[in-house]
Amino acid sequence: MVTMSTSHPESPKKYHHGNLRDTLITAALPILESHGPDKISLREVARTVNVSPNAPYKHFPTKEDFLAALASKGFQQLEMLLAPAKNLSAGCETYITFAVHNPHLYQLMFSPILATNCESSELEQASTAAYKTLLKHFNTHNPNDPRALHAWALIHGIATLRINGLLSHPVPFEQIAKAPLFMTDQLK
Amino acid sequence: MVTMSTSHPESPKKYHHGNLRDTLITAALPILESHGPDKISLREVARTVNVSPNAPYKHFPTKEDFLAALASKGFQQLEMLLAPAKNLSAGCETYITFAVHNPHLYQLMFSPILATNCESSELEQASTAAYKTLLKHFNTHNPNDPRALHAWALIHGIATLRINGLLSHPVPFEQIAKAPLFMTDQLK
DNA sequence: GATGTGATGTTGACATTGTCACCATTCACT
DNA sequence: AGTGAATGGTGACAATGTCAACATCACATC
C-alpha cells in the first residue's frame, strides 16, 4: 500500500491529488500502449486523471523524464516476470512474450531516450536490475559475457522484429534459437 | 538523371520547384539523423528547402507517409551497401555498421510505422529487396528459414543494442556471434 | 494562339502540444 | 497563528500537423 495523505480516499475533490506521480504513470501505460511512444501526450494523460495540463510538471521536469519513468516501470514489470522463470527457455519465452504483449512500452524502454538525456537514475537502476535477472538465466554474472550478449541480442532482435510484424507468426522462438549452427560455422 | 522540367536549373526562383519530392527526402535525411524520428518536423524540412509549410503535402498525404519514404530510402541505401559484401561476416559487419552510422534512420526503418499505416508499397518493396539481399549472404532464399531468421534477429539485436549504447564498445560483432553454443546446448 | 485543366506551391487558419511565468491551496513545522 | 515548501491551477506562447481556399504554371485540345 502506498502511504496516502488522507484517510478517506473517496473524498470528492481535493486540491492536492495526494499521489499524482504514481497515478499519472499507471494512467499513462494504457495510453502509451494505444497511441505509441511518439504520439502520447502529457496533456492527455493529465486530462484522464482530471488534473490541469501542467500538474505533471510538478513531478517531472520534462515530458521525456516522464517517458523515462514509464520505461522504468516497464523494466520493473519485466524484471518481476523474469525472476520466477524456471529455465533458460522459459526466461526467453517470458522476455519475448512481454515485448509482444507490450510493444509500445518495450519500444519506449529501448528508445534512445534511455541512452541520451534524462538524469533519471531510476531508469538506469531498473534496467540494470532487469538485465541482472536476465543474466541469471544466462548462467553468468558478467554483463559483457559474449554468450550473454549473444543471447540477449538474439531475443531482443526476435522481439523487435516480431513487434514490427516482420516475423511470420508460426515461427516460434525455440525453432529460431536452435538453428544458429551455420552462423557459428561460417564465421570459422 | 531525373527529368527536369526546365533546361536551366539555375533559374533564380520558380513557382514550381520541379523536383520537390526527392529534394525533400534528401534534405530530410540529415535532419532526421540530427533530431531523431520523433522530433523531425515536416515544416522544418520544408523550411530548409525554401518552400511553404504545406508544399510537402502535395507529395505526401501525411507526415507518416513522408517518414515511410525516408525509411524506403534507408532500405535502398542498405541494400546497395549489402549487395557487394563478399561473405557472411562482411555482410553482417556492413549491416551493423550501417545501423550504427545512421542510428535514427535505422530506428525509423524498424519503427511500427512500417507495420501499421501508410499505403506506401514502396516501403514494402524496398525492405523486402534489402532482406532478399541479406538472405543471399545467409545462403538461403527462404525468407522464413530459421537459420536466416536467427542470423537476422541476432545482427538486428546487436545493432539496436549498440545504437542505444547498451553494448560496451569493445565487444565486436564476431566475438558475440561466435559464442552461441551454450544457447543451442541448453535448449537441448 | 487562346483556353482550361490538373499538378504543384502558397497563404491563412485551427486545434493540439510542450513548456514557461505566475497565482492558489494545503501541509508540516515553528 | 504563521511561514514556507510542495503541489496544483490559469493563462500565454511558439511550434506543429493538417485543412481549405487561392495562385501559378505546364501542357493538351480546340
CSV table of C-alpha atoms (C1' of nucleotides) in Angstrom, one decimal:
chain,number,residue,atom,x,y,z
A,1,MET,CA,0.0,0.0,0.0
A,2,VAL,CA,1.2,3.5,-0.8
A,3,THR,CA,1.0,6.0,2.0
A,4,MET,CA,-1.9,8.2,1.3
A,5,SER,CA,-2.1,11.6,3.0
A,6,THR,CA,-5.8,11.5,3.9
A,7,SER,CA,-7.7,8.6,5.4
A,8,HIS,CA,-10.7,8.8,3.1
A,9,PRO,CA,-9.8,8.1,-0.5
A,10,GLU,CA,-13.3,8.8,-1.6
A,11,SER,CA,-13.2,12.4,-0.6
A,12,PRO,CA,-14.9,14.2,-3.6
A,13,LYS,CA,-12.4,16.8,-4.7
A,14,LYS,CA,-9.1,17.7,-3.1
A,15,TYR,CA,-7.0,20.5,-4.4
A,16,HIS,CA,-4.0,18.2,-3.9
A,17,HIS,CA,-4.2,14.9,-5.5
A,18,GLY,CA,-2.1,13.2,-2.9
A,19,ASN,CA,-0.4,10.6,-5.2
A,20,LEU,CA,-0.3,12.2,-8.6
A,21,ARG,CA,3.1,10.9,-9.7
A,22,ASP,CA,2.1,7.2,-9.5
A,23,THR,CA,-1.4,7.9,-10.7
A,24,LEU,CA,0.0,9.6,-13.8
A,25,ILE,CA,2.2,6.7,-14.5
A,26,THR,CA,-0.4,4.0,-14.2
A,27,ALA,CA,-2.8,6.1,-16.2
A,28,ALA,CA,-0.3,6.6,-18.9
A,29,LEU,CA,0.6,3.0,-19.5
A,30,PRO,CA,-2.6,2.1,-21.3
A,31,ILE,CA,-2.5,5.3,-23.3
A,32,LEU,CA,1.1,4.6,-24.2
A,33,GLU,CA,0.1,1.2,-25.5
A,34,SER,CA,-2.7,2.5,-27.6
A,35,HIS,CA,-1.1,5.6,-29.0
A,36,GLY,CA,2.6,4.7,-29.2
A,37,PRO,CA,5.6,6.4,-27.6
A,38,ASP,CA,5.8,9.2,-30.1
A,39,LYS,CA,2.1,10.0,-30.0
A,40,ILE,CA,1.4,10.0,-26.3
A,41,SER,CA,0.6,13.4,-24.9
A,42,LEU,CA,1.3,14.6,-21.4
A,43,ARG,CA,-1.8,16.7,-21.6
A,44,GLU,CA,-4.0,13.8,-22.4
A,45,VAL,CA,-2.6,11.8,-19.5
A,46,ALA,CA,-3.3,14.8,-17.2
A,47,ARG,CA,-6.8,15.0,-18.7
A,48,THR,CA,-7.7,11.4,-17.9
A,49,VAL,CA,-6.5,11.9,-14.3
A,50,ASN,CA,-8.5,15.1,-14.1
A,51,VAL,CA,-5.7,17.4,-13.3
A,52,SER,CA,-4.6,20.6,-15.1
A,53,PRO,CA,-2.3,20.3,-18.1
A,54,ASN,CA,0.7,21.5,-16.1
A,55,ALA,CA,0.2,19.4,-13.0
A,56,PRO,CA,2.6,16.7,-14.3
A,57,TYR,CA,5.4,19.3,-14.4
A,58,LYS,CA,5.5,19.4,-10.6
A,59,HIS,CA,6.6,15.8,-10.7
A,60,PHE,CA,8.6,15.5,-14.0
A,61,PRO,CA,10.9,18.3,-15.3
A,62,THR,CA,10.0,17.4,-18.9
A,63,LYS,CA,8.0,15.1,-20.9
A,64,GLU,CA,11.0,12.9,-21.6
A,65,ASP,CA,11.6,12.4,-17.9
A,66,PHE,CA,8.0,11.2,-17.7
A,67,LEU,CA,8.6,8.8,-20.5
A,68,ALA,CA,11.7,7.7,-18.7
A,69,ALA,CA,9.6,7.0,-15.7
A,70,LEU,CA,7.3,4.9,-17.8
A,71,ALA,CA,10.2,3.0,-19.2
A,72,SER,CA,11.5,2.4,-15.6
A,73,LYS,CA,8.1,0.9,-14.8
A,74,GLY,CA,8.4,-1.3,-17.8
A,75,PHE,CA,11.8,-2.6,-16.7
A,76,GLN,CA,10.4,-3.3,-13.2
A,77,GLN,CA,7.5,-5.3,-14.6
A,78,LEU,CA,9.8,-7.2,-16.9
A,79,GLU,CA,12.1,-8.0,-14.0
A,80,MET,CA,9.2,-9.3,-11.9
A,81,LEU,CA,8.1,-11.5,-14.8
A,82,LEU,CA,11.6,-12.7,-15.4
A,83,ALA,CA,12.6,-13.5,-11.9
A,84,PRO,CA,10.4,-16.7,-11.4
A,85,ALA,CA,11.2,-18.2,-14.8
A,86,LYS,CA,12.4,-21.8,-14.3
A,87,ASN,CA,15.0,-22.2,-17.0
A,88,LEU,CA,16.6,-20.5,-19.9
A,89,SER,CA,13.9,-21.4,-22.4
A,90,ALA,CA,11.2,-20.1,-20.1
A,91,GLY,CA,13.1,-16.9,-19.4
A,92,CYS,CA,13.5,-16.2,-23.1
A,93,GLU,CA,9.9,-17.0,-23.8
A,94,THR,CA,8.8,-14.7,-21.0
A,95,TYR,CA,11.0,-11.9,-22.3
A,96,ILE,CA,9.7,-12.1,-25.8
A,97,THR,CA,6.1,-12.5,-24.6
A,98,PHE,CA,6.4,-9.4,-22.5
A,99,ALA,CA,7.7,-7.5,-25.5
A,100,VAL,CA,5.0,-8.7,-27.8
A,101,HIS,CA,2.2,-8.0,-25.3
A,102,ASN,CA,3.5,-4.5,-24.6
A,103,PRO,CA,5.0,-3.5,-27.9
A,104,HIS,CA,4.9,0.3,-27.3
A,105,LEU,CA,6.2,0.0,-23.8
A,106,TYR,CA,9.0,-2.2,-24.9
A,107,GLN,CA,9.8,0.2,-27.8
A,108,LEU,CA,10.0,3.0,-25.3
A,109,MET,CA,12.2,1.0,-23.0
A,110,PHE,CA,14.7,0.6,-25.8
A,111,SER,CA,14.4,4.0,-27.2
A,112,PRO,CA,17.4,6.4,-27.3
A,113,ILE,CA,15.6,8.3,-24.6
A,114,LEU,CA,17.4,5.9,-22.3
A,115,ALA,CA,20.9,6.4,-23.6
A,116,THR,CA,20.7,10.1,-24.1
A,117,ASN,CA,19.1,12.7,-21.8
A,118,CYS,CA,17.1,12.5,-18.6
A,119,GLU,CA,19.0,12.4,-15.3
A,120,SER,CA,16.6,9.7,-14.3
A,121,SER,CA,18.9,7.3,-12.5
A,122,GLU,CA,15.8,5.4,-11.6
A,123,LEU,CA,15.7,4.2,-15.2
A,124,GLU,CA,19.3,3.0,-15.2
A,125,GLN,CA,18.7,1.3,-11.9
A,126,ALA,CA,15.5,-0.5,-13.1
A,127,SER,CA,17.1,-1.5,-16.4
A,128,THR,CA,20.3,-2.9,-14.9
A,129,ALA,CA,18.2,-4.8,-12.4
A,130,ALA,CA,16.2,-6.4,-15.1
A,131,TYR,CA,19.4,-7.2,-17.0
A,132,LYS,CA,20.9,-8.8,-14.0
A,133,THR,CA,17.9,-11.1,-13.6
A,134,LEU,CA,18.2,-11.9,-17.3
A,135,LEU,CA,21.9,-12.7,-16.8
A,136,LYS,CA,21.0,-15.2,-14.2
A,137,HIS,CA,19.1,-17.2,-16.7
A,138,PHE,CA,22.1,-17.0,-19.0
A,139,ASN,CA,24.2,-18.6,-16.2
A,140,THR,CA,26.6,-15.7,-15.8
A,141,HIS,CA,27.2,-12.7,-13.8
A,142,ASN,CA,29.4,-10.9,-16.2
A,143,PRO,CA,27.4,-8.3,-18.1
A,144,ASN,CA,29.8,-8.4,-21.0
A,145,ASP,CA,29.9,-12.2,-21.3
A,146,PRO,CA,29.8,-12.7,-25.1
A,147,ARG,CA,27.5,-15.6,-24.6
A,148,ALA,CA,25.1,-13.5,-22.7
A,149,LEU,CA,25.3,-10.7,-25.2
A,150,HIS,CA,24.6,-13.1,-27.9
A,151,ALA,CA,21.6,-14.5,-26.2
A,152,TRP,CA,20.3,-11.0,-25.3
A,153,ALA,CA,20.8,-9.6,-28.7
A,154,LEU,CA,19.0,-12.6,-30.2
A,155,ILE,CA,15.9,-12.4,-28.1
A,156,HIS,CA,15.9,-8.7,-28.3
A,157,GLY,CA,16.1,-9.0,-32.1
A,158,ILE,CA,13.4,-11.6,-32.3
A,159,ALA,CA,11.2,-9.4,-30.0
A,160,THR,CA,11.6,-6.2,-32.0
A,161,LEU,CA,11.2,-8.0,-35.4
A,162,ARG,CA,8.1,-9.6,-34.1
A,163,ILE,CA,6.7,-6.4,-32.8
A,164,ASN,CA,7.1,-4.9,-36.2
A,165,GLY,CA,5.3,-7.8,-37.8
A,166,LEU,CA,8.4,-8.9,-39.7
A,167,LEU,CA,8.3,-12.4,-38.5
A,168,SER,CA,5.6,-14.6,-39.8
A,169,HIS,CA,3.7,-15.7,-36.8
A,170,PRO,CA,4.2,-19.5,-36.9
A,171,VAL,CA,7.9,-19.4,-36.4
A,172,PRO,CA,8.4,-19.8,-32.7
A,173,PHE,CA,11.4,-18.7,-30.7
A,174,GLU,CA,12.9,-22.1,-29.9
A,175,GLN,CA,12.9,-23.0,-33.6
A,176,ILE,CA,14.9,-19.9,-34.3
A,177,ALA,CA,17.2,-20.1,-31.4
A,178,LYS,CA,18.1,-23.7,-32.1
A,179,ALA,CA,19.3,-23.0,-35.6
A,180,PRO,CA,22.5,-20.9,-35.2
A,181,LEU,CA,24.9,-23.5,-36.2
A,182,PHE,CA,25.7,-22.3,-39.7
A,183,MET,CA,26.4,-18.9,-38.3
A,184,THR,CA,28.9,-20.2,-35.9
A,185,ASP,CA,30.4,-22.4,-38.5
A,186,GLN,CA,30.7,-20.0,-41.3
A,187,LEU,CA,32.4,-17.4,-39.2
A,188,LYS,CA,35.1,-20.2,-38.7
B,1,MET,CA,19.4,11.8,-64.2
B,2,VAL,CA,15.9,12.9,-63.2
B,3,THR,CA,13.9,14.5,-65.9
B,4,MET,CA,13.8,18.2,-65.0
B,5,SER,CA,11.0,20.3,-66.4
B,6,THR,CA,13.2,23.3,-67.3
B,7,SER,CA,16.5,23.3,-69.0
B,8,HIS,CA,18.2,25.9,-66.7
B,9,PRO,CA,18.4,24.6,-63.2
B,10,GLU,CA,20.0,27.8,-62.0
B,11,SER,CA,16.9,29.9,-62.8
B,12,PRO,CA,16.5,32.1,-59.8
B,13,LYS,CA,13.1,31.4,-58.4
B,14,LYS,CA,10.4,29.3,-60.0
B,15,TYR,CA,7.0,29.0,-58.5
B,16,HIS,CA,7.2,25.2,-59.1
B,17,HIS,CA,10.2,23.6,-57.6
B,18,GLY,CA,10.4,20.9,-60.3
B,19,ASN,CA,11.6,18.0,-58.1
B,20,LEU,CA,10.3,18.7,-54.7
B,21,ARG,CA,9.7,15.2,-53.6
B,22,ASP,CA,13.2,14.0,-54.0
B,23,THR,CA,14.6,17.2,-52.7
B,24,LEU,CA,12.6,16.9,-49.6
B,25,ILE,CA,13.8,13.4,-48.9
B,26,THR,CA,17.4,14.2,-49.4
B,27,ALA,CA,17.1,17.3,-47.3
B,28,ALA,CA,15.3,15.4,-44.6
B,29,LEU,CA,17.9,12.6,-44.1
B,30,PRO,CA,20.4,14.8,-42.3
B,31,ILE,CA,17.7,16.4,-40.2
B,32,LEU,CA,16.3,13.0,-39.3
B,33,GLU,CA,19.8,12.0,-38.2
B,34,SER,CA,20.3,15.0,-36.0
B,35,HIS,CA,16.8,15.3,-34.5
B,36,GLY,CA,15.6,11.7,-34.3
B,37,PRO,CA,12.5,10.2,-35.9
B,38,ASP,CA,10.1,11.5,-33.3
B,39,LYS,CA,11.4,15.1,-33.3
B,40,ILE,CA,11.7,15.7,-37.0
B,41,SER,CA,9.3,18.3,-38.3
B,42,LEU,CA,7.8,18.4,-41.7
B,43,ARG,CA,7.8,22.2,-41.5
B,44,GLU,CA,11.4,22.4,-40.8
B,45,VAL,CA,12.2,20.2,-43.8
B,46,ALA,CA,10.1,22.5,-45.9
B,47,ARG,CA,11.9,25.5,-44.5
B,48,THR,CA,15.3,24.2,-45.3
B,49,VAL,CA,14.2,23.7,-48.9
B,50,ASN,CA,12.6,27.1,-49.1
B,51,VAL,CA,9.1,26.0,-49.8
B,52,SER,CA,5.9,26.8,-47.9
B,53,PRO,CA,5.0,24.7,-44.9
B,54,ASN,CA,2.3,22.9,-46.8
B,55,ALA,CA,4.2,22.2,-50.0
B,56,PRO,CA,5.2,18.7,-48.8
B,57,TYR,CA,1.5,17.8,-48.6
B,58,LYS,CA,1.3,17.8,-52.4
B,59,HIS,CA,3.7,14.9,-52.4
B,60,PHE,CA,2.8,13.0,-49.2
B,61,PRO,CA,-0.7,12.6,-47.8
B,62,THR,CA,0.6,12.7,-44.3
B,63,LYS,CA,3.7,13.1,-42.3
B,64,GLU,CA,3.9,9.4,-41.7
B,65,ASP,CA,3.9,8.7,-45.4
B,66,PHE,CA,6.8,11.1,-45.7
B,67,LEU,CA,8.6,9.1,-42.9
B,68,ALA,CA,7.8,6.0,-44.8
B,69,ALA,CA,9.5,7.4,-47.8
B,70,LEU,CA,12.6,8.2,-45.7
B,71,ALA,CA,12.6,4.6,-44.5
B,72,SER,CA,12.3,3.3,-48.0
B,73,LYS,CA,15.4,5.4,-48.9
B,74,GLY,CA,17.1,3.8,-46.0
B,75,PHE,CA,16.4,0.3,-47.2
B,76,GLN,CA,17.6,1.2,-50.6
B,77,GLN,CA,20.9,2.5,-49.2
B,78,LEU,CA,21.3,-0.5,-47.0
B,79,GLU,CA,20.6,-2.8,-50.0
B,80,MET,CA,23.2,-1.1,-52.0
B,81,LEU,CA,25.8,-1.5,-49.3
B,82,LEU,CA,24.8,-5.1,-48.7
B,83,ALA,CA,25.0,-6.2,-52.3
B,84,PRO,CA,28.7,-6.1,-52.8
B,85,ALA,CA,29.6,-7.8,-49.5
B,86,LYS,CA,32.0,-10.7,-50.1
B,87,ASN,CA,30.9,-13.1,-47.4
B,88,LEU,CA,28.7,-13.7,-44.4
B,89,SER,CA,31.0,-11.9,-42.0
B,90,ALA,CA,31.4,-8.9,-44.2
B,91,GLY,CA,27.7,-8.7,-44.8
B,92,CYS,CA,26.9,-8.7,-41.1
B,93,GLU,CA,29.6,-6.2,-40.4
B,94,THR,CA,28.2,-3.9,-43.2
B,95,TYR,CA,24.7,-4.3,-41.8
B,96,ILE,CA,25.6,-3.4,-38.3
B,97,THR,CA,27.9,-0.6,-39.4
B,98,PHE,CA,25.1,1.0,-41.4
B,99,ALA,CA,22.8,0.9,-38.4
B,100,VAL,CA,25.4,2.4,-36.1
B,101,HIS,CA,26.3,5.1,-38.6
B,102,ASN,CA,22.6,6.0,-39.3
B,103,PRO,CA,21.0,5.2,-35.9
B,104,HIS,CA,17.9,7.4,-36.4
B,105,LEU,CA,17.4,6.3,-39.9
B,106,TYR,CA,17.7,2.7,-38.8
B,107,GLN,CA,15.4,3.2,-36.0
B,108,LEU,CA,12.8,4.7,-38.3
B,109,MET,CA,13.2,1.8,-40.7
B,110,PHE,CA,12.2,-0.6,-38.0
B,111,SER,CA,9.6,1.6,-36.4
B,112,PRO,CA,6.0,0.3,-36.3
B,113,ILE,CA,5.3,3.0,-38.9
B,114,LEU,CA,6.3,0.2,-41.3
B,115,ALA,CA,3.9,-2.5,-40.0
B,116,THR,CA,0.9,-0.3,-39.4
B,117,ASN,CA,-0.4,2.5,-41.6
B,118,CYS,CA,0.9,4.1,-44.8
B,119,GLU,CA,-0.2,2.6,-48.1
B,120,SER,CA,3.4,3.1,-49.2
B,121,SER,CA,4.1,-0.1,-51.1
B,122,GLU,CA,7.4,1.5,-52.0
B,123,LEU,CA,8.4,0.8,-48.4
B,124,GLU,CA,7.5,-2.8,-48.5
B,125,GLN,CA,9.2,-3.2,-51.8
B,126,ALA,CA,12.5,-1.6,-50.6
B,127,SER,CA,12.5,-3.5,-47.4
B,128,THR,CA,11.9,-6.9,-49.0
B,129,ALA,CA,14.6,-6.1,-51.6
B,130,ALA,CA,17.1,-5.4,-48.8
B,131,TYR,CA,16.0,-8.5,-47.0
B,132,LYS,CA,16.4,-10.6,-50.1
B,133,THR,CA,20.0,-9.4,-50.5
B,134,LEU,CA,20.6,-10.2,-46.9
B,135,LEU,CA,19.2,-13.7,-47.4
B,136,LYS,CA,21.8,-14.2,-50.1
B,137,HIS,CA,24.6,-13.8,-47.6
B,138,PHE,CA,22.8,-16.2,-45.3
B,139,ASN,CA,22.9,-18.8,-48.1
B,140,THR,CA,19.2,-19.2,-48.5
B,141,HIS,CA,16.3,-18.0,-50.5
B,142,ASN,CA,13.6,-18.9,-48.0
B,143,PRO,CA,12.6,-15.8,-46.0
B,144,ASN,CA,11.4,-18.0,-43.2
B,145,ASP,CA,14.5,-20.2,-42.9
B,146,PRO,CA,15.0,-20.4,-39.2
B,147,ARG,CA,18.8,-20.1,-39.7
B,148,ALA,CA,18.3,-16.9,-41.6
B,149,LEU,CA,15.8,-15.6,-39.0
B,150,HIS,CA,18.3,-16.4,-36.3
B,151,ALA,CA,21.1,-14.6,-38.0
B,152,TRP,CA,18.9,-11.6,-38.9
B,153,ALA,CA,17.5,-11.3,-35.4
B,154,LEU,CA,21.0,-11.5,-34.0
B,155,ILE,CA,22.5,-8.8,-36.1
B,156,HIS,CA,19.4,-6.6,-35.7
B,157,GLY,CA,19.6,-7.1,-32.0
B,158,ILE,CA,23.2,-6.3,-31.8
B,159,ALA,CA,22.6,-3.2,-34.0
B,160,THR,CA,19.8,-1.8,-31.9
B,161,LEU,CA,21.5,-2.6,-28.6
B,162,ARG,CA,24.6,-0.8,-29.9
B,163,ILE,CA,22.6,2.1,-31.1
B,164,ASN,CA,21.1,2.5,-27.6
B,165,GLY,CA,24.6,2.4,-26.1
B,166,LEU,CA,23.8,-0.8,-24.3
B,167,LEU,CA,26.8,-2.7,-25.6
B,168,SER,CA,30.2,-1.7,-24.3
B,169,HIS,CA,32.1,-0.6,-27.3
B,170,PRO,CA,35.0,-3.1,-27.3
B,171,VAL,CA,32.8,-6.1,-27.8
B,172,PRO,CA,32.8,-6.7,-31.5
B,173,PHE,CA,30.2,-8.5,-33.5
B,174,GLU,CA,32.2,-11.6,-34.4
B,175,GLN,CA,33.0,-12.2,-30.8
B,176,ILE,CA,29.3,-12.2,-29.9
B,177,ALA,CA,28.2,-14.2,-32.9
B,178,LYS,CA,30.8,-16.9,-32.3
B,179,ALA,CA,29.5,-17.6,-28.8
B,180,PRO,CA,26.0,-19.0,-29.2
B,181,LEU,CA,26.9,-22.6,-28.2
B,182,PHE,CA,25.5,-22.7,-24.7
B,183,MET,CA,22.2,-21.3,-26.1
B,184,THR,CA,21.9,-24.1,-28.6
B,185,ASP,CA,23.0,-26.6,-26.0
B,186,GLN,CA,20.8,-25.6,-23.1
B,187,LEU,CA,17.7,-25.6,-25.3
B,188,LYS,CA,18.5,-29.3,-25.7
C,1,DG,C1',-2.7,31.2,-80.4
C,2,DA,C1',-6.4,31.1,-76.9
C,3,DT,C1',-8.1,28.3,-73.2
C,4,DG,C1',-8.9,25.4,-69.4
C,5,DT,C1',-7.4,21.7,-66.6
C,6,DG,C1',-4.6,19.2,-63.4
C,7,DA,C1',-0.4,19.3,-60.8
C,8,DT,C1',2.1,21.8,-57.8
C,9,DG,C1',3.0,25.8,-54.4
C,10,DT,C1',1.3,29.5,-51.2
C,11,DT,C1',-1.4,31.7,-47.6
C,12,DG,C1',-4.3,31.7,-43.7
C,13,DA,C1',-6.5,29.4,-40.1
C,14,DC,C1',-7.3,26.0,-36.3
C,15,DA,C1',-6.7,22.6,-32.7
C,16,DT,C1',-3.2,20.4,-30.1
C,17,DT,C1',1.0,20.2,-27.8
C,18,DG,C1',5.2,21.2,-24.6
C,19,DT,C1',6.5,24.5,-21.6
C,20,DC,C1',7.1,29.0,-19.1
C,21,DA,C1',5.5,32.5,-15.6
C,22,DC,C1',2.6,33.4,-12.2
C,23,DC,C1',-1.2,32.6,-8.9
C,24,DA,C1',-3.8,29.4,-5.3
C,25,DT,C1',-4.1,25.8,-1.8
C,26,DT,C1',-2.6,22.9,1.6
C,27,DC,C1',0.5,20.6,4.9
C,28,DA,C1',4.3,20.5,8.1
C,29,DC,C1',6.8,22.8,11.4
C,30,DT,C1',7.8,26.6,14.3
D,1,DA,C1',-1.2,31.6,14.5
D,2,DG,C1',2.2,31.9,10.8
D,3,DT,C1',5.5,30.8,7.3
D,4,DG,C1',7.5,28.3,3.6
D,5,DA,C1',7.8,24.4,0.6
D,6,DA,C1',5.1,21.1,-2.1
D,7,DT,C1',1.8,20.7,-5.1
D,8,DG,C1',-2.0,22.1,-8.1
D,9,DG,C1',-4.3,25.7,-11.4
D,10,DT,C1',-4.5,29.5,-15.2
D,11,DG,C1',-3.0,32.0,-18.9
D,12,DA,C1',0.1,32.6,-22.5
D,13,DC,C1',3.4,31.5,-26.3
D,14,DA,C1',5.6,29.3,-30.2
D,15,DA,C1',5.7,25.3,-33.0
D,16,DT,C1',3.5,21.6,-35.3
D,17,DG,C1',0.3,18.7,-38.4
D,18,DT,C1',-3.2,19.5,-41.3
D,19,DC,C1',-7.4,21.6,-43.7
D,20,DA,C1',-9.5,24.9,-47.1
D,21,DA,C1',-9.0,28.3,-50.5
D,22,DC,C1',-6.3,30.6,-53.7
D,23,DA,C1',-2.2,31.2,-57.2
D,24,DT,C1',0.8,29.7,-60.8
D,25,DC,C1',2.5,27.0,-64.4
D,26,DA,C1',3.0,23.1,-68.0
D,27,DC,C1',0.5,21.2,-71.4
D,28,DA,C1',-3.2,19.2,-74.3
D,29,DT,C1',-7.1,20.5,-77.1
D,30,DC,C1',-9.8,23.5,-79.9
